[in-house]
XYZ file of C-alpha atoms in Angstrom:
621
model
C 176.217 108.810 44.981
C 178.804 111.367 46.058
C 180.515 111.460 49.390
C 178.585 114.631 50.236
C 175.243 112.924 49.690
C 176.272 110.021 51.874
C 177.198 112.408 54.671
C 173.826 114.177 54.385
C 171.986 110.847 54.483
C 173.897 109.700 57.567
C 173.248 113.019 59.245
C 169.525 112.706 58.494
C 169.364 109.226 60.016
C 171.244 110.482 63.039
C 168.873 113.400 63.510
C 165.827 111.149 63.103
C 167.297 108.687 65.590
C 168.078 111.421 68.089
C 164.555 112.852 67.770
C 162.936 109.431 68.093
C 165.095 108.552 71.065
C 164.323 111.913 72.654
C 160.609 111.333 72.202
C 160.968 107.887 73.740
C 162.871 109.310 76.705
C 160.241 112.055 77.073
C 157.367 109.557 77.028
C 159.167 107.333 79.475
C 159.704 110.234 81.858
C 156.092 111.256 81.415
C 154.834 107.767 82.199
C 157.170 107.183 85.114
C 157.306 110.592 86.736
C 154.395 112.725 85.610
C 151.636 110.148 85.172
C 153.148 107.448 87.332
C 151.025 108.029 90.456
C 147.824 107.942 88.411
C 148.690 104.643 86.748
C 149.883 103.168 89.995
C 146.504 104.070 91.531
C 144.679 102.441 88.624
C 146.875 99.382 88.997
C 146.001 99.203 92.664
C 142.298 99.513 91.775
C 142.655 96.573 89.439
C 144.157 94.289 92.055
C 142.230 95.486 95.133
C 138.500 94.872 95.379
C 136.083 96.684 97.682
C 133.564 94.093 98.904
C 130.403 94.935 100.831
C 129.483 92.466 103.559
C 125.796 92.049 104.348
C 124.700 92.173 107.971
C 122.791 89.131 109.242
C 119.197 90.218 109.711
C 117.947 89.937 113.285
C 116.200 86.675 114.142
C 112.598 86.544 115.351
C 111.684 84.365 118.325
C 108.511 83.198 119.996
C 107.713 83.829 123.648
C 109.790 80.857 124.797
C 112.795 81.710 122.655
C 112.104 79.262 119.813
C 113.182 80.523 116.409
C 110.415 81.645 114.091
C 112.719 83.328 111.558
C 116.490 82.993 111.181
C 119.205 83.149 108.509
C 121.193 80.529 106.644
C 124.363 80.821 104.541
C 123.924 80.970 100.779
C 126.054 81.644 97.693
C 125.547 84.884 95.802
C 127.187 85.565 92.435
C 128.586 89.040 91.760
C 129.961 90.600 88.604
C 131.931 93.786 87.900
C 130.235 95.250 84.802
C 133.312 97.019 83.384
C 135.383 93.838 83.571
C 132.671 91.639 82.107
C 132.103 93.910 79.109
C 135.775 93.657 78.129
C 134.946 90.218 76.750
C 132.041 90.234 74.325
C 131.107 86.663 75.269
C 131.531 86.953 79.040
C 128.068 88.356 79.694
C 126.454 85.722 77.498
C 128.325 82.867 79.180
C 127.590 83.993 82.705
C 123.974 84.638 81.757
C 123.559 81.077 80.488
C 125.303 79.690 83.565
C 123.142 81.537 86.076
C 119.760 81.960 84.476
C 119.639 80.167 81.175
C 118.711 83.559 79.727
C 121.602 85.999 79.174
C 119.161 88.831 78.502
C 117.891 88.699 82.086
C 121.390 89.181 83.508
C 122.437 91.673 80.858
C 119.412 93.959 80.948
C 118.548 93.916 84.648
C 121.862 93.605 86.467
C 124.631 94.766 84.128
C 123.506 97.093 81.340
C 122.500 99.999 83.633
C 125.975 99.908 85.226
C 128.031 99.045 82.137
C 131.027 101.261 82.916
C 130.992 100.720 86.679
C 133.686 99.042 88.758
C 131.131 98.528 91.543
C 130.199 94.838 91.906
C 126.609 94.041 90.968
C 124.630 91.169 92.428
C 123.799 88.794 89.574
C 121.944 86.040 91.412
C 121.157 85.182 95.018
C 121.046 81.791 96.690
C 122.585 79.734 93.892
C 121.279 76.159 93.943
C 123.925 73.468 93.689
C 123.547 72.730 89.933
C 124.025 76.406 89.029
C 126.825 76.751 91.563
C 128.679 73.865 89.915
C 128.061 75.320 86.450
C 129.404 78.709 87.504
C 132.505 77.201 89.139
C 133.422 75.580 85.819
C 133.703 78.930 84.030
C 134.562 81.304 86.857
C 138.317 81.529 86.152
C 137.600 82.186 82.486
C 135.439 85.234 83.251
C 137.395 87.955 85.061
C 135.203 90.173 87.181
C 132.854 87.479 88.461
C 133.045 85.940 91.905
C 131.043 84.300 94.694
C 130.198 85.580 98.162
C 128.731 83.631 101.067
C 125.893 85.761 102.423
C 123.110 85.344 104.996
C 119.733 84.487 103.489
C 116.442 84.904 105.318
C 115.071 81.552 106.397
C 111.508 80.873 107.554
C 111.606 77.370 109.101
C 108.226 75.756 108.621
C 106.771 78.973 107.190
C 105.155 79.779 110.541
C 102.779 82.742 110.874
C 103.687 84.361 107.535
C 100.832 86.856 107.747
C 101.964 88.118 111.149
C 105.699 87.995 110.464
C 105.705 89.078 106.829
C 108.670 88.567 104.512
C 111.652 90.322 102.948
C 112.200 91.072 99.271
C 114.324 93.336 97.086
C 113.777 97.023 97.627
C 111.570 98.747 95.065
C 112.341 102.002 93.281
C 109.760 103.811 95.411
C 111.283 102.461 98.616
C 114.766 103.623 97.641
C 113.640 107.179 98.307
C 112.302 106.223 101.744
C 115.343 104.296 102.988
C 118.489 106.473 102.933
C 121.696 104.501 102.593
C 120.157 101.526 100.798
C 120.725 100.653 97.169
C 119.120 98.651 94.416
C 119.103 94.934 95.194
C 119.053 95.315 98.986
C 116.450 93.354 100.915
C 113.865 95.074 103.106
C 110.827 93.963 105.089
C 107.655 94.056 103.048
C 104.814 93.080 105.378
C 104.055 92.315 108.994
C 106.770 92.492 111.632
C 109.502 92.327 108.980
C 108.289 95.658 107.631
C 107.276 97.416 110.848
C 110.597 96.627 112.529
C 112.762 96.683 109.402
C 115.150 99.307 110.749
C 115.843 97.295 113.912
C 116.125 93.967 112.087
C 118.309 95.164 109.197
C 121.646 95.751 110.933
C 124.582 97.646 109.412
C 126.643 96.484 106.423
C 130.387 95.914 106.704
C 133.103 95.876 104.034
C 136.576 94.600 103.273
C 139.447 95.324 100.851
C 140.598 92.091 99.209
C 143.521 91.295 96.888
C 142.517 89.653 93.607
C 144.479 87.975 90.810
C 144.346 88.597 87.056
C 141.200 86.469 86.861
C 139.464 88.668 89.390
C 139.524 85.983 92.072
C 140.604 86.609 95.649
C 144.061 85.296 96.518
C 145.499 84.126 99.797
C 142.388 83.624 101.843
C 142.535 85.970 104.796
C 144.916 88.400 103.106
C 142.810 91.526 103.533
C 144.029 95.102 103.412
C 141.168 96.352 105.559
C 137.950 95.128 107.119
C 134.917 96.523 108.931
C 132.692 93.743 110.227
C 128.935 94.068 109.725
C 126.742 94.701 112.759
C 123.983 92.074 113.059
C 120.392 93.237 113.257
C 118.482 93.228 116.513
C 116.289 90.313 117.543
C 112.525 90.527 117.926
C 111.149 88.705 120.947
C 107.481 88.173 120.190
C 104.449 87.066 122.177
C 103.639 84.312 119.657
C 103.570 80.690 120.803
C 105.151 78.589 118.064
C 103.413 75.325 118.905
C 99.996 76.896 119.426
C 100.440 78.744 116.132
C 101.280 75.490 114.363
C 98.209 73.865 115.891
C 95.979 76.686 114.680
C 97.463 76.539 111.186
C 96.970 72.777 111.049
C 93.328 73.147 112.088
C 92.814 75.618 109.232
C 94.244 73.329 106.543
C 91.796 73.144 103.613
C 89.743 75.949 105.165
C 89.491 79.685 104.590
C 89.522 81.656 107.789
C 91.510 82.925 110.743
C 92.389 82.208 114.370
C 93.539 84.755 116.952
C 94.418 84.029 120.583
C 95.423 86.547 123.261
C 96.763 86.473 126.771
C 93.887 87.975 128.774
C 96.296 89.256 131.427
C 98.624 91.202 129.135
C 97.119 91.660 125.661
C 99.970 89.707 124.067
C 98.844 87.877 120.920
C 99.968 84.247 121.124
C 98.310 83.021 117.908
C 97.619 84.938 114.709
C 96.805 82.555 111.871
C 95.189 83.123 108.487
C 94.264 80.590 105.823
C 95.028 79.849 103.112
C 98.661 80.646 103.684
C 101.800 81.119 101.586
C 105.517 80.341 101.778
C 107.490 83.485 102.720
C 110.732 81.811 101.611
C 109.914 82.430 97.954
C 110.387 86.170 98.535
C 113.740 85.915 100.329
C 115.572 86.137 96.998
C 114.150 87.372 93.722
C 110.599 86.085 93.383
C 109.819 84.890 89.892
C 107.150 86.648 87.887
C 105.253 83.364 87.602
C 105.156 82.805 91.383
C 104.012 86.378 91.925
C 101.236 86.059 89.336
C 100.039 82.818 90.899
C 99.828 84.371 94.367
C 98.037 87.495 93.201
C 95.715 85.548 90.920
C 94.689 82.954 93.502
C 90.953 83.498 94.109
C 91.358 82.468 97.765
C 93.833 85.339 98.332
C 96.541 83.548 100.360
C 98.462 86.807 100.905
C 95.491 88.395 102.694
C 95.773 88.539 106.478
C 92.194 87.633 107.334
C 92.843 87.937 111.065
C 93.608 91.655 110.831
C 92.740 93.000 107.384
C 89.357 91.443 106.581
C 86.034 92.576 108.051
C 83.016 90.300 108.440
C 79.572 90.589 110.013
C 80.269 89.271 113.533
C 76.914 87.561 113.898
C 75.777 86.516 117.351
C 79.252 86.802 118.876
C 78.447 90.403 119.823
C 75.258 89.590 121.754
C 77.120 89.790 125.103
C 77.947 93.438 124.325
C 74.280 94.134 123.591
C 73.217 92.549 126.873
C 75.776 94.565 128.852
C 74.533 97.830 127.329
C 70.890 96.924 127.862
C 71.429 96.231 131.563
C 73.851 99.099 132.109
C 71.607 101.694 130.453
C 68.560 100.509 132.357
C 66.369 99.806 129.321
C 66.065 96.247 130.664
C 66.450 94.748 134.131
C 68.186 91.506 135.168
C 64.767 89.854 135.398
C 63.740 90.876 131.873
C 62.920 88.156 129.384
C 61.007 87.526 126.164
C 58.947 84.773 124.650
C 60.434 83.593 121.353
C 57.971 82.025 118.885
C 60.651 81.709 116.193
C 60.136 85.069 114.492
C 59.579 88.764 115.143
C 57.463 91.143 113.074
C 58.347 94.804 112.891
C 56.348 97.011 110.567
C 55.749 95.061 107.390
C 58.801 92.812 107.816
C 59.217 89.534 109.654
C 62.633 88.665 111.077
C 63.256 85.008 111.841
C 65.092 83.493 114.760
C 67.744 80.942 113.833
C 65.677 78.291 115.652
C 62.576 77.780 113.552
C 60.355 76.526 116.357
C 61.435 79.281 118.687
C 63.086 79.147 122.103
C 60.062 79.801 124.250
C 60.737 82.055 127.216
C 64.379 83.161 127.606
C 65.924 85.399 130.260
C 69.134 87.439 130.055
C 71.560 84.578 130.648
C 69.712 82.122 128.402
C 69.493 84.717 125.632
C 73.250 84.276 125.237
C 73.348 80.563 126.018
C 70.722 79.746 123.387
C 71.561 82.745 121.176
C 67.942 83.833 120.816
C 67.628 86.344 117.976
C 64.156 87.557 118.994
C 65.493 88.645 122.398
C 68.055 90.880 120.685
C 65.692 92.181 118.009
C 63.557 93.629 120.794
C 66.534 94.796 122.849
C 68.009 96.591 119.835
C 64.821 98.578 119.279
C 64.777 99.553 122.958
C 68.394 100.736 122.800
C 68.048 102.666 119.564
C 70.870 103.596 117.229
C 72.865 105.474 119.861
C 72.594 102.695 122.424
C 73.655 100.029 119.929
C 76.604 102.142 118.842
C 77.594 102.630 122.481
C 77.301 98.882 123.157
C 79.929 98.051 120.555
C 82.268 101.036 120.739
C 82.547 100.528 124.513
C 84.558 97.410 123.623
C 86.481 99.357 120.950
C 84.775 97.679 118.022
C 84.686 99.891 114.951
C 88.245 101.204 115.327
C 91.712 99.677 114.807
C 93.177 97.956 117.860
C 96.625 99.426 117.180
C 98.387 96.064 116.987
C 101.863 96.078 115.446
C 100.671 94.867 112.049
C 100.353 96.507 108.643
C 97.056 97.621 107.075
C 94.771 96.810 110.006
C 91.084 97.184 109.157
C 88.924 99.368 111.399
C 85.685 97.429 111.233
C 82.364 99.263 111.157
C 79.878 100.166 113.877
C 77.075 102.240 112.320
C 76.200 105.485 114.075
C 73.397 107.964 113.564
C 75.820 110.169 111.596
C 76.894 107.194 109.469
C 73.293 106.329 108.554
C 72.499 109.974 107.756
C 75.538 110.254 105.510
C 74.893 107.006 103.671
C 71.114 107.049 103.307
C 70.205 110.663 104.014
C 68.546 111.957 107.199
C 65.173 110.621 106.091
C 66.429 107.619 104.154
C 66.632 105.118 106.972
C 64.454 103.888 109.819
C 64.817 102.038 113.097
C 64.133 98.851 111.155
C 67.791 98.936 110.150
C 68.673 98.320 113.790
C 67.008 94.924 113.928
C 69.718 93.260 111.838
C 72.578 95.165 113.474
C 71.346 93.981 116.885
C 72.413 90.431 116.043
C 75.660 91.373 114.306
C 74.313 91.402 110.755
C 73.566 94.214 108.319
C 76.167 96.960 108.247
C 78.035 95.789 111.353
C 81.586 94.570 110.534
C 84.519 93.368 112.648
C 87.846 91.561 112.274
C 88.760 88.333 114.096
C 91.387 90.291 116.048
C 88.801 92.820 117.245
C 86.471 90.061 118.414
C 89.320 88.335 120.242
C 90.162 91.571 122.082
C 86.448 91.996 122.857
C 86.329 88.474 124.313
C 89.440 89.118 126.395
C 87.823 92.270 127.815
C 84.777 90.306 128.974
C 87.041 87.671 130.529
C 89.033 90.412 132.300
C 85.892 91.821 133.969
C 85.686 94.731 131.570
C 89.309 95.736 131.033
C 90.173 96.094 127.334
C 93.872 95.598 126.597
C 95.556 96.630 123.379
C 96.756 93.562 121.432
C 100.471 93.474 120.595
C 103.017 91.061 119.100
C 106.505 92.265 120.065
C 107.499 91.895 123.711
C 110.993 93.294 123.370
C 113.931 94.058 121.076
C 117.252 92.400 121.919
C 120.586 93.767 120.700
C 123.063 90.843 120.403
C 125.999 93.259 120.127
C 125.366 94.955 123.473
C 123.330 92.162 125.102
C 120.679 94.727 126.004
C 116.963 93.932 125.909
C 114.688 96.880 125.271
C 111.258 96.014 126.623
C 108.311 97.438 124.747
C 106.174 100.078 126.402
C 103.356 98.710 128.509
C 100.353 98.180 126.214
C 97.390 100.439 126.643
C 94.665 99.349 129.050
C 91.201 100.864 128.826
C 89.018 99.841 131.768
C 85.324 99.960 130.948
C 84.717 101.922 134.111
C 81.062 102.743 133.586
C 79.965 99.083 133.762
C 79.764 97.587 137.276
C 81.070 94.020 137.774
C 77.647 92.501 138.438
C 76.484 93.541 134.953
C 79.601 92.162 133.238
C 78.885 88.982 135.185
C 75.693 88.432 133.169
C 77.743 88.264 129.959
C 80.212 85.863 131.573
C 77.453 83.605 132.918
C 75.752 83.561 129.547
C 78.979 82.571 127.773
C 79.570 79.863 130.378
C 76.110 78.450 129.681
C 76.879 78.396 125.931
C 79.317 75.555 126.639
C 78.097 74.064 129.924
C 74.345 74.689 129.890
C 71.855 72.000 128.828
C 70.684 74.152 125.908
C 73.990 75.847 125.071
C 74.938 76.154 121.401
C 78.515 74.859 121.960
C 77.941 71.941 124.331
C 80.356 69.792 122.349
C 83.212 71.946 123.671
C 82.816 70.661 127.227
C 86.105 69.390 128.672
C 86.513 69.077 132.440
C 90.303 69.366 132.209
C 90.037 72.958 130.963
C 86.673 74.616 131.447
C 86.000 77.304 128.867
C 83.217 79.788 128.136
C 82.270 80.914 124.651
C 79.796 82.280 122.141
C 78.882 80.929 118.740
C 78.016 83.096 115.776
C 76.887 82.735 112.179
C 77.481 85.529 109.680
C 75.145 85.701 106.718
C 76.962 85.571 103.392
C 75.338 86.553 100.114
C 78.084 84.802 98.111
C 77.640 81.272 99.454
C 77.321 79.356 102.702
C 77.300 81.397 105.896
C 80.517 82.034 107.825
C 81.039 80.409 111.227
C 82.374 82.211 114.330
C 83.368 81.112 117.807
C 84.807 83.277 120.569
C 85.900 81.769 123.878
C 88.036 82.255 126.972
C 89.264 80.140 129.852
C 89.683 78.791 132.376
C 86.333 80.160 133.513
C 87.388 80.591 137.136
C 90.676 82.376 136.377
C 90.841 83.415 132.700
C 94.257 83.182 131.035
C 93.539 83.234 127.312
C 90.868 84.304 124.852
C 90.476 82.919 121.348
C 88.467 83.710 118.230
C 88.052 81.533 115.152
C 86.385 82.362 111.856
C 85.715 79.785 109.140
C 84.416 81.192 105.875
C 81.554 79.185 104.351
C 81.516 77.096 107.548
C 77.686 77.217 107.724
C 77.609 77.502 111.527
C 79.793 78.585 114.400
C 79.202 75.485 116.500
C 80.050 73.042 113.716
C 82.959 74.786 111.954
C 84.602 77.381 114.186
C 84.058 76.065 117.726
C 86.231 72.941 117.278
C 89.080 75.114 115.960
C 89.012 77.815 118.638
C 88.245 75.294 121.375
C 91.253 73.120 120.538
C 93.620 76.101 120.420
C 92.335 77.549 123.699
C 92.503 74.227 125.541
C 96.043 73.672 124.300
C 97.161 77.063 125.622
C 95.535 76.476 128.997
C 96.959 72.981 129.433
C 100.392 74.082 128.244
C 100.482 76.684 131.019
C 98.884 74.606 133.770
C 100.738 71.368 133.016
C 104.043 72.345 131.335
C 105.697 69.008 132.118
C 103.310 67.281 129.725
C 104.654 69.343 126.832
C 108.390 69.130 127.432
C 110.185 68.016 124.258
C 112.714 65.315 124.940
C 114.089 64.894 121.435
C 113.434 68.107 119.552
C 115.420 71.261 120.193
C 113.483 74.498 120.553
C 115.522 75.856 117.661
C 114.910 72.945 115.310
C 112.618 73.593 112.345
C 109.026 72.842 113.388
C 106.850 70.615 111.281
C 103.242 71.367 110.512
C 100.801 68.614 111.271
C 99.704 66.373 108.452
C 96.050 66.916 109.207
C 93.712 64.195 108.116
C 90.453 65.095 106.468
C 87.560 64.363 108.777
C 83.908 63.946 108.038
C 81.728 66.971 108.796
C 80.543 67.013 112.398
C 76.905 66.084 112.728
C 75.434 69.043 114.587
C 72.106 68.874 116.369
C 69.597 71.476 115.236
C 69.678 72.857 118.783
C 73.349 73.762 118.243
C 73.217 75.302 114.790
C 74.039 78.832 115.967
């Protein structure tokens, strides 16, 4: 190699070195000066985490301040999809740790947000075994972390049909609730749904510093924080202990109990059986649990107190008597002789008492629940008079209570019959059955309770309601609900309403009353039994009542499906609930709890199974 070639080679290396060094300097300048701010921002994003903080949902209290629904702390696992997908095994490992099925975590929580830095909720309310399993691998899976969050808690599962429950928002609901996102919890039924906006509160957030494993460092070292605003409290009219009593009396039965304050319209008991545990919805309800609830033939999710309509049976006879006297088709001295049946046209309608009642007057027609008396009265009133008798007490239309999906009931009218059967397709014979609360006549337990309260209040119908006020814990301001609607039955004079009251008093206290077993001198009540015919099995039993007779405070209605009779199945239930409410108000010292806090979780009674009550044939109605 010549000297010239060596010089050319050295020059080439020098040029290559200068070019390479220049490119390096250029790239360094580009990274540091031109693109520096962008990379610094990305670096900050990697070490600073934006964390949403859930607002505690507002608690729900009974009329004395006892907790019906509250919140408890729970662990929720979150994952940042973009971080988790950097490691091909991370999703599988966290899936096994949390669910035992990686596909559930991958497909539902992570896959739709694969490239997102936004944390996704992987599992709520981690039980201790899963919490321990996750803690073992947490530092090995960057992008996963735990948050302590409030979880809805239903101590004792009280009044689930009235209160409702919370569950994850559905796709359809996302369009109805601006500002909410997938995975958020919203009220689904009852008060939880109707007052969801007030109960929900406002989310907060914080900026936290995290290490290379994605875990927060230096507890309390936050770059910014906006505290969540707790939801507002619901102060209800429910009485926790009376509600528990009603639910215990319905154990192993299908039916409902409703009790109202006669003076205000506030509903103190709203129970339906069978029941369900609202706690299973507070997180993510399993498909198996949901199938079991929906597939249960006894329909535990159905609010029978508000949503189910039944023939009211003889419970509506007081309304018929009031209309008969008020319209003048009968007089206070009117009576009938009951041989045990009544023939109209080519049909014979039986009285519930086979041997008949003999002669019965207006008061005894209710006390002994004589069907023949009301067959004849119904024909005298006609279709318009019967319709007026029931609609006067607002039967056949929703009460307007703060509940979801309230049924309207059914009171047939002339127009209804014409539409269903044609103008010439029905006759006055249809009215015979409706006159005793059978046939097409339908009502809910809530409607019959409000009807009973109106009789007790001398003809003033009050709209039932459940929420007394809404309390804001942030401002300490209580917003009282608007005064419930009162509808005085002004066209009925007191002396006519008195006949219904006297008849219902004789039901319990008269020598031939159908509910004589409900006599209790410590709390005198009046009532009316009823039996609803059922083509699918044993008849349903009804009992409506109010008390004390001299100064009514509360009204109560009980329905027991397949109970066979009102006096044997429903009267003991409604009677016990009503007497408890009366005694609790008249003698509060007897019910003071010396060991149990009002806020402690209540316990339902372990009700023993009793033998069926032997009911005299005179009391079968």
